[in-house]
Tab-separated table of C-alpha atoms and ligand atoms in Angstrom:
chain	number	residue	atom	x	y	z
K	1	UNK	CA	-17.154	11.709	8.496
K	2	UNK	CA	-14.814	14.000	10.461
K	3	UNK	CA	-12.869	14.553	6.913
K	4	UNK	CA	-16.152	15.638	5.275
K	5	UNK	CA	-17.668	17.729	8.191
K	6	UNK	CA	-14.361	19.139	9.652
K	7	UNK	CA	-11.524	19.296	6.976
K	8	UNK	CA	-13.770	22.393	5.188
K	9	UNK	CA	-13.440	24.210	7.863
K	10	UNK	CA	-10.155	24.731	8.285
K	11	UNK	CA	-10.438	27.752	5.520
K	12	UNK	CA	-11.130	29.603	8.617
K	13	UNK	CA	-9.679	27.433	11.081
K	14	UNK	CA	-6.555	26.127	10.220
K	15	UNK	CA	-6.500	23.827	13.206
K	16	UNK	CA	-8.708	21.834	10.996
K	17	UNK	CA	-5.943	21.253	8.179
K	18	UNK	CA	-4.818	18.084	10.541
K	19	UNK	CA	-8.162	16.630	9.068
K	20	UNK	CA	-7.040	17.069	5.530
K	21	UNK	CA	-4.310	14.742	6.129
K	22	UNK	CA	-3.896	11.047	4.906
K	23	UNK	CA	-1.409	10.570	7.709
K	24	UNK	CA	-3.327	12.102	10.746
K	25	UNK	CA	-6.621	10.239	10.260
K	26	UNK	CA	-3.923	7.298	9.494
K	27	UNK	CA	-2.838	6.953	13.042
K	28	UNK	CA	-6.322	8.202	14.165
K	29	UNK	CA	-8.502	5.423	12.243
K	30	UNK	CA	-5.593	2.783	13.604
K	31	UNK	CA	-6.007	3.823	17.249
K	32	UNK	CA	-9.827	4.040	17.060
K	33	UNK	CA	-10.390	0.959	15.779
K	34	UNK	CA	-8.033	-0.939	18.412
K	35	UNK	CA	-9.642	0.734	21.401
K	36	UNK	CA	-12.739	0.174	19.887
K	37	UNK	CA	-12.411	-3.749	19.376
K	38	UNK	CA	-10.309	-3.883	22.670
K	39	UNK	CA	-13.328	-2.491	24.733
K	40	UNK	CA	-16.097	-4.183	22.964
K	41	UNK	CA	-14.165	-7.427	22.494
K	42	UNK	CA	-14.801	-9.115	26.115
K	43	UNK	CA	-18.910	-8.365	25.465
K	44	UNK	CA	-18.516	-9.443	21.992
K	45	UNK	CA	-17.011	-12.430	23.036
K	46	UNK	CA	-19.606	-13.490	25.944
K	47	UNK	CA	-22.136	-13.094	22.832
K	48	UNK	CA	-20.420	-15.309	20.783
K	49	UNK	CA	-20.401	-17.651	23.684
K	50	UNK	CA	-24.040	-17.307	24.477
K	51	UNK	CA	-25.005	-17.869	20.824
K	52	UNK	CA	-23.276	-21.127	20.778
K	53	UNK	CA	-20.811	-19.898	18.044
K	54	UNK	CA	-17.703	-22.565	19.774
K	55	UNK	CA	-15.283	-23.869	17.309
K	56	UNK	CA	-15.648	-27.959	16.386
K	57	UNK	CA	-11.993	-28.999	16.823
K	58	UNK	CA	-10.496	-32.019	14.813
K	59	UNK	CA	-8.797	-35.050	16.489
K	60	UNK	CA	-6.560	-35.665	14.786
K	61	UNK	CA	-3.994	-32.940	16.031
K	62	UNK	CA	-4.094	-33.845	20.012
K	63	UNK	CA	-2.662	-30.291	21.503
K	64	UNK	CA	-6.308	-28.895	19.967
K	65	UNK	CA	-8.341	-30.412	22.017
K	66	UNK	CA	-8.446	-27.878	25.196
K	67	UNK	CA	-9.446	-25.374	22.314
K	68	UNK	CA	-13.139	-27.383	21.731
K	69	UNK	CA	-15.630	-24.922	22.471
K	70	UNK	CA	-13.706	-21.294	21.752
K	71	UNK	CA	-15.716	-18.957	20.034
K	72	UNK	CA	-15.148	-18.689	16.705
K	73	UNK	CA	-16.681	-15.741	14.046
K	74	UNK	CA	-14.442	-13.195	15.762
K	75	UNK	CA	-13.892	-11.872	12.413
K	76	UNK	CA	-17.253	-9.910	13.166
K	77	UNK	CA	-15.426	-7.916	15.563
K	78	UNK	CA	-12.642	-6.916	13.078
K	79	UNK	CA	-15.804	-5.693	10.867
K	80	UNK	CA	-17.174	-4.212	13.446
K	81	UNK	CA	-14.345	-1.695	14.999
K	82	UNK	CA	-12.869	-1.411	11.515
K	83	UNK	CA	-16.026	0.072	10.137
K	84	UNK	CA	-17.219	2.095	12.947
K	85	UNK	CA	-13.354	3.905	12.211
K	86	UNK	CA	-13.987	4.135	8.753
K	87	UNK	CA	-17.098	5.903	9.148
K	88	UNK	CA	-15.117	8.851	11.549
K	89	UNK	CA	-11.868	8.872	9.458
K	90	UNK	CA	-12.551	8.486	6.073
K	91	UNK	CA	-13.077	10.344	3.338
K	92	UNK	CA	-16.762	9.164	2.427
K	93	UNK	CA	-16.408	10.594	-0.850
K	94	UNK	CA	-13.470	8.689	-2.056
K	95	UNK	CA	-14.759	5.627	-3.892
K	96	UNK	CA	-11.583	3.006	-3.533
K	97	UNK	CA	-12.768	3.810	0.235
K	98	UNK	CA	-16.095	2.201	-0.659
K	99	UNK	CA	-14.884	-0.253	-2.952
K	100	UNK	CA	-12.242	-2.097	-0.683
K	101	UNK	CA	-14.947	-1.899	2.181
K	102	UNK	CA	-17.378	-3.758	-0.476
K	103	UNK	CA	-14.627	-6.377	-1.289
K	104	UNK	CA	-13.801	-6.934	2.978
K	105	UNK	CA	-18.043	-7.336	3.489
K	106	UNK	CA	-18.402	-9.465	0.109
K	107	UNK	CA	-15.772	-11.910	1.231
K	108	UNK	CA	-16.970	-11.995	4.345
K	109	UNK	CA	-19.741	-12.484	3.755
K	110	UNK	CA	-19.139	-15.993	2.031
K	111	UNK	CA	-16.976	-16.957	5.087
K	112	UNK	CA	-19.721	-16.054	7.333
K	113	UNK	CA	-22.287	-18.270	5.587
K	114	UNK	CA	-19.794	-20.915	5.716
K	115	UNK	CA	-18.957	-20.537	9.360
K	116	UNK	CA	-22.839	-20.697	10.133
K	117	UNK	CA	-23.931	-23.532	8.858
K	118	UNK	CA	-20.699	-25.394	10.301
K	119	UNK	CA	-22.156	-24.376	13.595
K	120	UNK	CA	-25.513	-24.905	13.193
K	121	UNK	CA	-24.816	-28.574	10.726
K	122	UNK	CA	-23.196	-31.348	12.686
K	123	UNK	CA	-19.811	-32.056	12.444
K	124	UNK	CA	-18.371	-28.837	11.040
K	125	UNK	CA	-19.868	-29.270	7.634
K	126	UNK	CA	-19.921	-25.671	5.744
K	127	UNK	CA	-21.476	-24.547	2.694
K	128	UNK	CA	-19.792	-27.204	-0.642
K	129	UNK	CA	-16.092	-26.274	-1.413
K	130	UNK	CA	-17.629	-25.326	-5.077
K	131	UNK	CA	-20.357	-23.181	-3.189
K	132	UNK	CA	-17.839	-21.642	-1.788
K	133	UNK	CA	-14.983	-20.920	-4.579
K	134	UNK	CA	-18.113	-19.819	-6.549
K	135	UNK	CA	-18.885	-16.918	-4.154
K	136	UNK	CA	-15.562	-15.747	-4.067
K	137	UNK	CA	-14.782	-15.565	-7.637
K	138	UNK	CA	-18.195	-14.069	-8.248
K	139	UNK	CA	-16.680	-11.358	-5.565
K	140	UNK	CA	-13.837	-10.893	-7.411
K	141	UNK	CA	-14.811	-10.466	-10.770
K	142	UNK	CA	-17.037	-8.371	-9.802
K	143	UNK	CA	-14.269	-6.277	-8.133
K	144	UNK	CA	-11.940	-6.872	-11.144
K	145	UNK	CA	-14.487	-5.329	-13.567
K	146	UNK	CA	-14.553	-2.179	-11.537
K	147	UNK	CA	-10.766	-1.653	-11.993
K	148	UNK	CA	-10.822	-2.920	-15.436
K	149	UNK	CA	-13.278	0.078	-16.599
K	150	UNK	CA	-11.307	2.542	-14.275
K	151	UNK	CA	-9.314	4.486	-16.631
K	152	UNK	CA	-6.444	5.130	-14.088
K	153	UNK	CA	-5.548	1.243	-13.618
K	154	UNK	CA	-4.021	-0.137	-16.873
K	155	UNK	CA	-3.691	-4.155	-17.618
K	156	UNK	CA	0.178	-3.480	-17.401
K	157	UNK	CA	1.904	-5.608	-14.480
K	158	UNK	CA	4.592	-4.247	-12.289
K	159	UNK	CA	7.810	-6.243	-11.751
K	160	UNK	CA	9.485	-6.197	-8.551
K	161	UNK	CA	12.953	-5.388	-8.719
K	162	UNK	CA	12.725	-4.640	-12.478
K	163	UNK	CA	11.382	-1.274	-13.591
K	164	UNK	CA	11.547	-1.371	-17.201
K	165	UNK	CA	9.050	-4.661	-17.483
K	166	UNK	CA	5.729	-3.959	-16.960
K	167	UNK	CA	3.761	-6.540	-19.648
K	168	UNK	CA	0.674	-5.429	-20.566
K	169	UNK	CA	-1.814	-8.648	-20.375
K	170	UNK	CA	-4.683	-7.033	-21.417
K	171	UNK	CA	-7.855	-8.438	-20.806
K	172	UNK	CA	-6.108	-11.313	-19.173
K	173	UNK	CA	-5.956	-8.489	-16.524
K	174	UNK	CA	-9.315	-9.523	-15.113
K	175	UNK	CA	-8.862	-13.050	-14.277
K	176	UNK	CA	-5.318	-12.400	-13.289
K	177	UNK	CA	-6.763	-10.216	-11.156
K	178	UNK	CA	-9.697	-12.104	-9.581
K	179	UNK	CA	-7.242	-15.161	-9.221
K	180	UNK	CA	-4.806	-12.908	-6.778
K	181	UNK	CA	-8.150	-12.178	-4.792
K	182	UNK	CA	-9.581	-15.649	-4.710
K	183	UNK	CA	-6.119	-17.409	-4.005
K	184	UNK	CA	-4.956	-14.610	-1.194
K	185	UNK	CA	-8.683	-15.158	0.650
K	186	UNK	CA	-7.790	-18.973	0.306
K	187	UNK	CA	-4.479	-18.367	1.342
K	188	UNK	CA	-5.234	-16.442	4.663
K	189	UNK	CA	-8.144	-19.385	5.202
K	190	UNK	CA	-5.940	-22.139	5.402
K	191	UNK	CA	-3.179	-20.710	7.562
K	192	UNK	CA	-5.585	-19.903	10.250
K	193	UNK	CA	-5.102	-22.405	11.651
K	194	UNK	CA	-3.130	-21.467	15.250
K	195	UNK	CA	-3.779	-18.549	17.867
K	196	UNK	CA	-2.936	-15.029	16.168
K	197	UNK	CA	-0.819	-17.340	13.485
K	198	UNK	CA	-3.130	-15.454	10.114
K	199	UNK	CA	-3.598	-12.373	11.714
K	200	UNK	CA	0.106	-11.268	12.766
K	201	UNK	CA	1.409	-11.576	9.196
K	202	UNK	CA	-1.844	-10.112	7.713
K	203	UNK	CA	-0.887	-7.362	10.232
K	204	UNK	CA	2.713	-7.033	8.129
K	205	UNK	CA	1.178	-6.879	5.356
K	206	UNK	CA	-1.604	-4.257	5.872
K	207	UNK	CA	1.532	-2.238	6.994
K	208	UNK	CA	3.147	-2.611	4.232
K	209	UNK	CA	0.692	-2.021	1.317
K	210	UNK	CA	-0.872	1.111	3.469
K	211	UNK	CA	2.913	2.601	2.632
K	212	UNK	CA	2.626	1.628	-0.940
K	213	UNK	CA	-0.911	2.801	-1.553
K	214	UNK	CA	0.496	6.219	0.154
K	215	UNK	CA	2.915	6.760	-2.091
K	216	UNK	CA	0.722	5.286	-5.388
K	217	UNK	CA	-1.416	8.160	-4.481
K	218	UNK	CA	1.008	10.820	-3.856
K	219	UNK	CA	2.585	12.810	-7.166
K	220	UNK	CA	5.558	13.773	-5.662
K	221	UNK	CA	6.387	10.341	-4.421
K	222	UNK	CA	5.401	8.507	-7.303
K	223	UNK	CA	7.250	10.400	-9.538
K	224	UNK	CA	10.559	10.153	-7.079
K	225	UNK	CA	9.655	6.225	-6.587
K	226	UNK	CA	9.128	5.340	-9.651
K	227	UNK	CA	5.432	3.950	-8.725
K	228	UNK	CA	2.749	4.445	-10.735
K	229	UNK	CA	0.606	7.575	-9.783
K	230	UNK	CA	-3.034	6.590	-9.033
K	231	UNK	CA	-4.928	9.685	-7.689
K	232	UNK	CA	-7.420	8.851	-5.001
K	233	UNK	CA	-5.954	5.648	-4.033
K	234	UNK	CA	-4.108	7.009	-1.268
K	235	UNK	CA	-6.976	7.586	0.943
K	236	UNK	CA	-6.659	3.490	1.024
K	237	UNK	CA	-4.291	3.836	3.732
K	238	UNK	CA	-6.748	5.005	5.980
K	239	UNK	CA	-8.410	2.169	5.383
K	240	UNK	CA	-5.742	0.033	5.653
K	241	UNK	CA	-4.672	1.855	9.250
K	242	UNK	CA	-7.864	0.942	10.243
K	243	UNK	CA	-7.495	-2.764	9.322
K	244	UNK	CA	-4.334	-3.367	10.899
K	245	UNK	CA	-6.124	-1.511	14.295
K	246	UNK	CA	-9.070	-3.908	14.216
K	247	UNK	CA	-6.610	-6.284	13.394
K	248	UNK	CA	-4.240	-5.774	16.632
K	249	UNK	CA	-7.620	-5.375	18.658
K	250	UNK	CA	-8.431	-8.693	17.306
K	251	UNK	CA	-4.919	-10.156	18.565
K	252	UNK	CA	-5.457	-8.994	22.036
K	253	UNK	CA	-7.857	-11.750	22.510
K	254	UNK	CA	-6.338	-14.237	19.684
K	255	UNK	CA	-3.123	-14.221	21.002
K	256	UNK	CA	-2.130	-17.759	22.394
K	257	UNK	CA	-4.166	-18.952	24.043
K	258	UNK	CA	-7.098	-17.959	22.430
K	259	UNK	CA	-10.506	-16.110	23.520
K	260	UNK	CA	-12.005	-16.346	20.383
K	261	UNK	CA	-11.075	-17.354	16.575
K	262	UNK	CA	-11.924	-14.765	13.530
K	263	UNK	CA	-13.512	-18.061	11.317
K	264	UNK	CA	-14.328	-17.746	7.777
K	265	UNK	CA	-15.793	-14.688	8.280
K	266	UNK	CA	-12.541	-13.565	9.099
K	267	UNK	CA	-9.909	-15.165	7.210
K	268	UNK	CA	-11.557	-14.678	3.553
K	269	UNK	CA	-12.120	-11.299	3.969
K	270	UNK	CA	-8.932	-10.234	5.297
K	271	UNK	CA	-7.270	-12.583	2.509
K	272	UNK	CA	-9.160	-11.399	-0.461
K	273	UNK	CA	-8.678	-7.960	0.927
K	274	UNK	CA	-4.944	-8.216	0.689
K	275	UNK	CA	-5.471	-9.245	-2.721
K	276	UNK	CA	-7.399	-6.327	-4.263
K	277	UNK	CA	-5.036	-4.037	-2.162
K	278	UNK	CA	-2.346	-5.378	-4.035
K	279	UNK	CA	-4.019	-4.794	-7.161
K	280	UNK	CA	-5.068	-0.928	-6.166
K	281	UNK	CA	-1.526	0.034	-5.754
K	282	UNK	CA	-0.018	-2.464	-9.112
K	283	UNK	CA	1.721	-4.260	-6.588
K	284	UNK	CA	0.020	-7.665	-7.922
K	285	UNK	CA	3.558	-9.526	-7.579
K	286	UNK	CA	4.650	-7.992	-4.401
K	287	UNK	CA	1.777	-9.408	-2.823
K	288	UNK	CA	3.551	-12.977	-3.253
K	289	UNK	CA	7.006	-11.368	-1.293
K	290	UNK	CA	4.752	-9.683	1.418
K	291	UNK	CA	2.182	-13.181	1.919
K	292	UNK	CA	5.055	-15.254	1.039
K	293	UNK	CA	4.378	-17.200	4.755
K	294	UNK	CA	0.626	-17.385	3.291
K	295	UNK	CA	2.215	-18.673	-0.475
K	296	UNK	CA	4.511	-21.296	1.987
K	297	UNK	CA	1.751	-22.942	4.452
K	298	UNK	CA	-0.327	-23.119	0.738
K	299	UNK	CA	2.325	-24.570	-1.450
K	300	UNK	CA	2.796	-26.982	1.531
K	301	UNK	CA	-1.034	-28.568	0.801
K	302	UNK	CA	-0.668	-28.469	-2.803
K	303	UNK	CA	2.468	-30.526	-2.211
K	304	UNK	CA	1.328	-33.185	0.189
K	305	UNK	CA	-1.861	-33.508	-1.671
K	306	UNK	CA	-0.024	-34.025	-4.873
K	307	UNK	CA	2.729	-36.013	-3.482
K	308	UNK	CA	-0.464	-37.934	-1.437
K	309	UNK	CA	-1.999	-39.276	-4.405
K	310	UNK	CA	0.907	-39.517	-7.073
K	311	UNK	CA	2.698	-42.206	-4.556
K	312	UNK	CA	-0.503	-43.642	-3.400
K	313	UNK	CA	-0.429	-42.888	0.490
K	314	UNK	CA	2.997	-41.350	1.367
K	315	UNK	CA	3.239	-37.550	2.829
K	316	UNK	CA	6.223	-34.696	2.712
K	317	UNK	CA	5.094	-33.401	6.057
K	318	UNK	CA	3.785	-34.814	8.595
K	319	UNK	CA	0.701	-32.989	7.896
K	320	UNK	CA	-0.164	-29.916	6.005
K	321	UNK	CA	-0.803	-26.592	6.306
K	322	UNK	CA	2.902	-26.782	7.211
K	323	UNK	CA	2.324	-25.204	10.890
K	324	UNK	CA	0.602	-28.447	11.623
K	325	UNK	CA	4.158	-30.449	10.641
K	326	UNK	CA	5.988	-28.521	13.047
K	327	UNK	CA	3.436	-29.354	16.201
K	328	UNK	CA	3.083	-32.741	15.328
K	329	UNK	CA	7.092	-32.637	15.391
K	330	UNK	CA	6.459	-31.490	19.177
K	331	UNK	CA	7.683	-27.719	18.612
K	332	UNK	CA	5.036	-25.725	21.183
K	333	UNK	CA	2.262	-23.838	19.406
K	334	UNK	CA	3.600	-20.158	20.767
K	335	UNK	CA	6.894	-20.829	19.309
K	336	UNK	CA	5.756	-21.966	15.688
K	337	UNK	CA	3.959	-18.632	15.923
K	338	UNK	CA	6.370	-16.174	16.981
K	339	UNK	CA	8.902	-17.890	14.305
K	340	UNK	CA	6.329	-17.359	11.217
K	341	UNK	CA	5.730	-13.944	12.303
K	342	UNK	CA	9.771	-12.722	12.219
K	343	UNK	CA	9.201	-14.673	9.039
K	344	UNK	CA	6.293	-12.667	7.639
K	345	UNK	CA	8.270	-9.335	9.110
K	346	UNK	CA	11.170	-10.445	7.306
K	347	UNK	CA	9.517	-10.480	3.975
K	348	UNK	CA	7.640	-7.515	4.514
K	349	UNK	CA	10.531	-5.644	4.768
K	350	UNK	CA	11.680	-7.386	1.648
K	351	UNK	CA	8.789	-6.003	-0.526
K	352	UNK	CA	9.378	-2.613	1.066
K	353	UNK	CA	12.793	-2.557	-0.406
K	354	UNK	CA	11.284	-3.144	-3.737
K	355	UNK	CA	10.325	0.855	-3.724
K	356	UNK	CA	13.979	1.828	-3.604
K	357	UNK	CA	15.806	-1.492	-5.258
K	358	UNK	CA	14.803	-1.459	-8.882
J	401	57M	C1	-9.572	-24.085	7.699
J	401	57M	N1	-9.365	-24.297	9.955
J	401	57M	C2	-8.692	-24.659	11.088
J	401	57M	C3	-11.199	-21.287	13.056
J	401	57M	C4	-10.525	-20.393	12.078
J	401	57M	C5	-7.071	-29.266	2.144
J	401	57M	C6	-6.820	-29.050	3.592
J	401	57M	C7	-5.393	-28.727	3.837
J	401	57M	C8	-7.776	-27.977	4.150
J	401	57M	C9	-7.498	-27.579	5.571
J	401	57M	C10	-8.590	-26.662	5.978
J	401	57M	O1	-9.703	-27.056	6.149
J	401	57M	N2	-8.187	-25.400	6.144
J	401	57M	C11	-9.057	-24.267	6.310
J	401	57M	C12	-8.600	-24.298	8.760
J	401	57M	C13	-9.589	-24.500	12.372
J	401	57M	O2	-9.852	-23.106	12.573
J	401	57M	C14	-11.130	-22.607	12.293
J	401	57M	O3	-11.241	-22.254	10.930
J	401	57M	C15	-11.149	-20.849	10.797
J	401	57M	C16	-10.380	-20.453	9.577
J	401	57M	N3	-11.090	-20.916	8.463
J	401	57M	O4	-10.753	-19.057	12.378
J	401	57M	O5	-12.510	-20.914	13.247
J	401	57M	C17	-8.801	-25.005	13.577
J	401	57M	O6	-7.551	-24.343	13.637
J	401	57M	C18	-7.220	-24.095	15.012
J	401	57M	N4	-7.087	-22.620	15.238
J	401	57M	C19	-6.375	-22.197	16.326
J	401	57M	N5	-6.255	-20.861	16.543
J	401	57M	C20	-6.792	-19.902	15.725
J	401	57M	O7	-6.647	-18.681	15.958
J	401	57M	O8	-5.862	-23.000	17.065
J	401	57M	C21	-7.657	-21.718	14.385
J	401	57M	C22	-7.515	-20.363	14.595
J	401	57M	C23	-9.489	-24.722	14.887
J	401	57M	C24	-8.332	-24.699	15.843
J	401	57M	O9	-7.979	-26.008	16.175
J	401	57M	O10	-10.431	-25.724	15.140
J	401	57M	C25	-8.268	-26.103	10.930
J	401	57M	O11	-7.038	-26.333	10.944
J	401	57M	O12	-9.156	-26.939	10.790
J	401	57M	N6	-7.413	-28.726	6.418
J	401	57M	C26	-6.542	-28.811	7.400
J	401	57M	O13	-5.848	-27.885	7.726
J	401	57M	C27	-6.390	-30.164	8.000
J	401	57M	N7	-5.230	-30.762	7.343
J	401	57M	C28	-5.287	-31.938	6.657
J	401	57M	O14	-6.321	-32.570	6.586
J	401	57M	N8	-4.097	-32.350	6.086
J	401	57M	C29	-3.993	-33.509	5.286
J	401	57M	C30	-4.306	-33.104	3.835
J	401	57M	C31	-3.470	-32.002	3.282
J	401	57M	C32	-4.372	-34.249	2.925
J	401	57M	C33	-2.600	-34.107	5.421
J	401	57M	O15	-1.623	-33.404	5.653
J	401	57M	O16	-2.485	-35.315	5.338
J	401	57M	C34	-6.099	-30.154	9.476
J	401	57M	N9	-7.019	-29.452	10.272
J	401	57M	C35	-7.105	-29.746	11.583
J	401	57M	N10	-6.557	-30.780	12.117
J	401	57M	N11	-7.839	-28.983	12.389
J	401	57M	C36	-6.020	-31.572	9.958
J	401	57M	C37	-5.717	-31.600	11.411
């Protein structure tokens, strides 16, 4: 709003040139959103309480217990501050603006449904697996076929590390695409699973992709980079500033131990999210370096299950997602945290270098 109302002014006010730039409104949409979610959160959260939104906890990982009853749904609030510092700081006009806020409500909104009837159905049943899955691919496609028929996006893939092999899959390009989304929503979902544990490394990787999406939209940088110029698409990073400020907001009460949990409503849409901003800056394969703590805790549940049912009853892990293996080894919950997130910095920092090593 303030880009559309105040950045024409500055013809005669050049004060108002600060609201022509991707990098002011940046650091302005971050620290909006975090003061707004940090001064609505303790309300937000007495809501949640009052509505009866607490989380059923399993029993069959013992430390969870004193967690029964914690609100869950906090993924509202992200929602919330993020899009009250969209609507100040963006460009309204820009349409990736509009169509990664579409992707964050869609997914969300499929997590939300799911988190709602686990509340209101007894013992934490949620809308079918295939109900589910449905909703997100449906979201994604959807998604997909709004790059697809965008001239500026080709079907070509870009290869970390490896600047002269970019295969062109054609219209392969779709469901490629719509799998990234689906499986980084999916991702995110099952590694929720411990205070501030999906939301730190979805942190990294906001950070990371709001740089690449900066310089996929810049000309000068592109060029120098040897990125792929997308014009538009670097308005993104105001959204993605804004994510990562919700998203820190969001910590202040998820941080060990927990006021509140974001719930589906949460973890798909910040998942799938990371997934189509892969795909807006043809980053598709970086996204596995940056989530690679996501790729982990889900290759660690394809493996048990497999292994589970190949050998008839014996496990890898104690029990999967992988951050359960390491509690029910007795490591305390804080530390399993803080380790996967020098983890997830680590690899972000690895996919940065893949702008300069190539
Ligand atoms: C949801 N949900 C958390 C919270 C959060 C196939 C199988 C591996 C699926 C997997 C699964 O259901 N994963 C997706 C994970 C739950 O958190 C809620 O769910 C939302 C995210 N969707 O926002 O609302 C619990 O996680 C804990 N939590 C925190 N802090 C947070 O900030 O402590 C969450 C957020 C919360 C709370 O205790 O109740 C979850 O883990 O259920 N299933 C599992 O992960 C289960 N693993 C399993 O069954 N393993 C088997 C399989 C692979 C055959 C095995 O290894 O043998 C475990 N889930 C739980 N206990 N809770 C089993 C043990």
């Amino acid at each position: 709003m303030f880009y559309n109302m105040l950045a024409p002014l500055a013809s005669d006010w050049t004060l108002f040139n600060v609201f022509r730039y991707i990098t002011f409104r940046s650091l302005a949409a971050l620290i909006t959103a975090l003061v707004v979610s940090i001064l609505i959160g303790p309300r937000f959260i007495a809501w949640l309480h009052h509505v009866k939104c607490g989380q059923f906890i399993h029993e069959d990982v013992k430390n969870h217990a004193p967690k029964a009853g914690t609100p869950t749904m906090g993924g509202l609030l992200i929602m919330t501050s993020l899009g009250f510092s969209l609507l100040l700081w963006a460009d309204l006009t820009n349409r990736y603006i509009w169509q990664v806020s579409l992707v964050f409500i869609s997914f969300g909104l499929v997590g939300f449904c799911d988190d709602f009837l686990k509340l209101r159905r007894h013992k934490n049943r949620g809308i079918s697996g295939g109900a589910k899955m449905s909703g997100q691919i449906l979201v994604a496609l959807a998604a997909m076929c709004l790059l697809y028929a965008n001239p500026d996006y080709s079907s070509r893939l870009t290869v970390p590390f490896f600047k002269d092999i970019n295969p062109d899959i054609g219209l392969l390009y779709l469901p490629f695409g719509a799998f990234v989304m689906v499986a980084a929503s999916n991702a995110v979902n099952l590694t929720d699973g411990l205070d501030g544990l999906a939301i730190g490394p979805s942190i990294v990787a906001l950070i990371v992709f709001s740089i690449f999406l900066y310089v996929t939209g810049n000309a000068r940088f592109s060029t120098y980079l040897l990125v792929p110029y997308i014009p538009g698409v670097g308005e993104v990073t105001v959204f993605c500033s804004a994510l990562v400020g919700a998203g820190l907001g969001f910590l202040w009460f998820n941080a060990y131990p927990a006021q509140v949990f974001m719930g589906d409503v949460g973890s798909l849409s910040i998942g799938g999210t990371l997934g189509y901003l892969a795909l807006l800056c043809k980053q598709e394969l970086v996204l596995a370096v940056v989530g690679g703590l996501f790729v982990v805790e889900t290759l660690s549940v394809i493996l048990q299950v497999g292994y589970f049912r190949w050998t008839g009853g014996k496990r890898i892990f104690r029990m999967a997602p992988l951050h359960h293996h390491f509690e029910l080894k007795g490591v305390p919950e804080s530390k399993i945290i803080i380790r996967f997130w020098i983890t997830s910095i680590l690899l972000g920092l690895v996919a940065l270098s893949v702008l300069k090593l190539r």
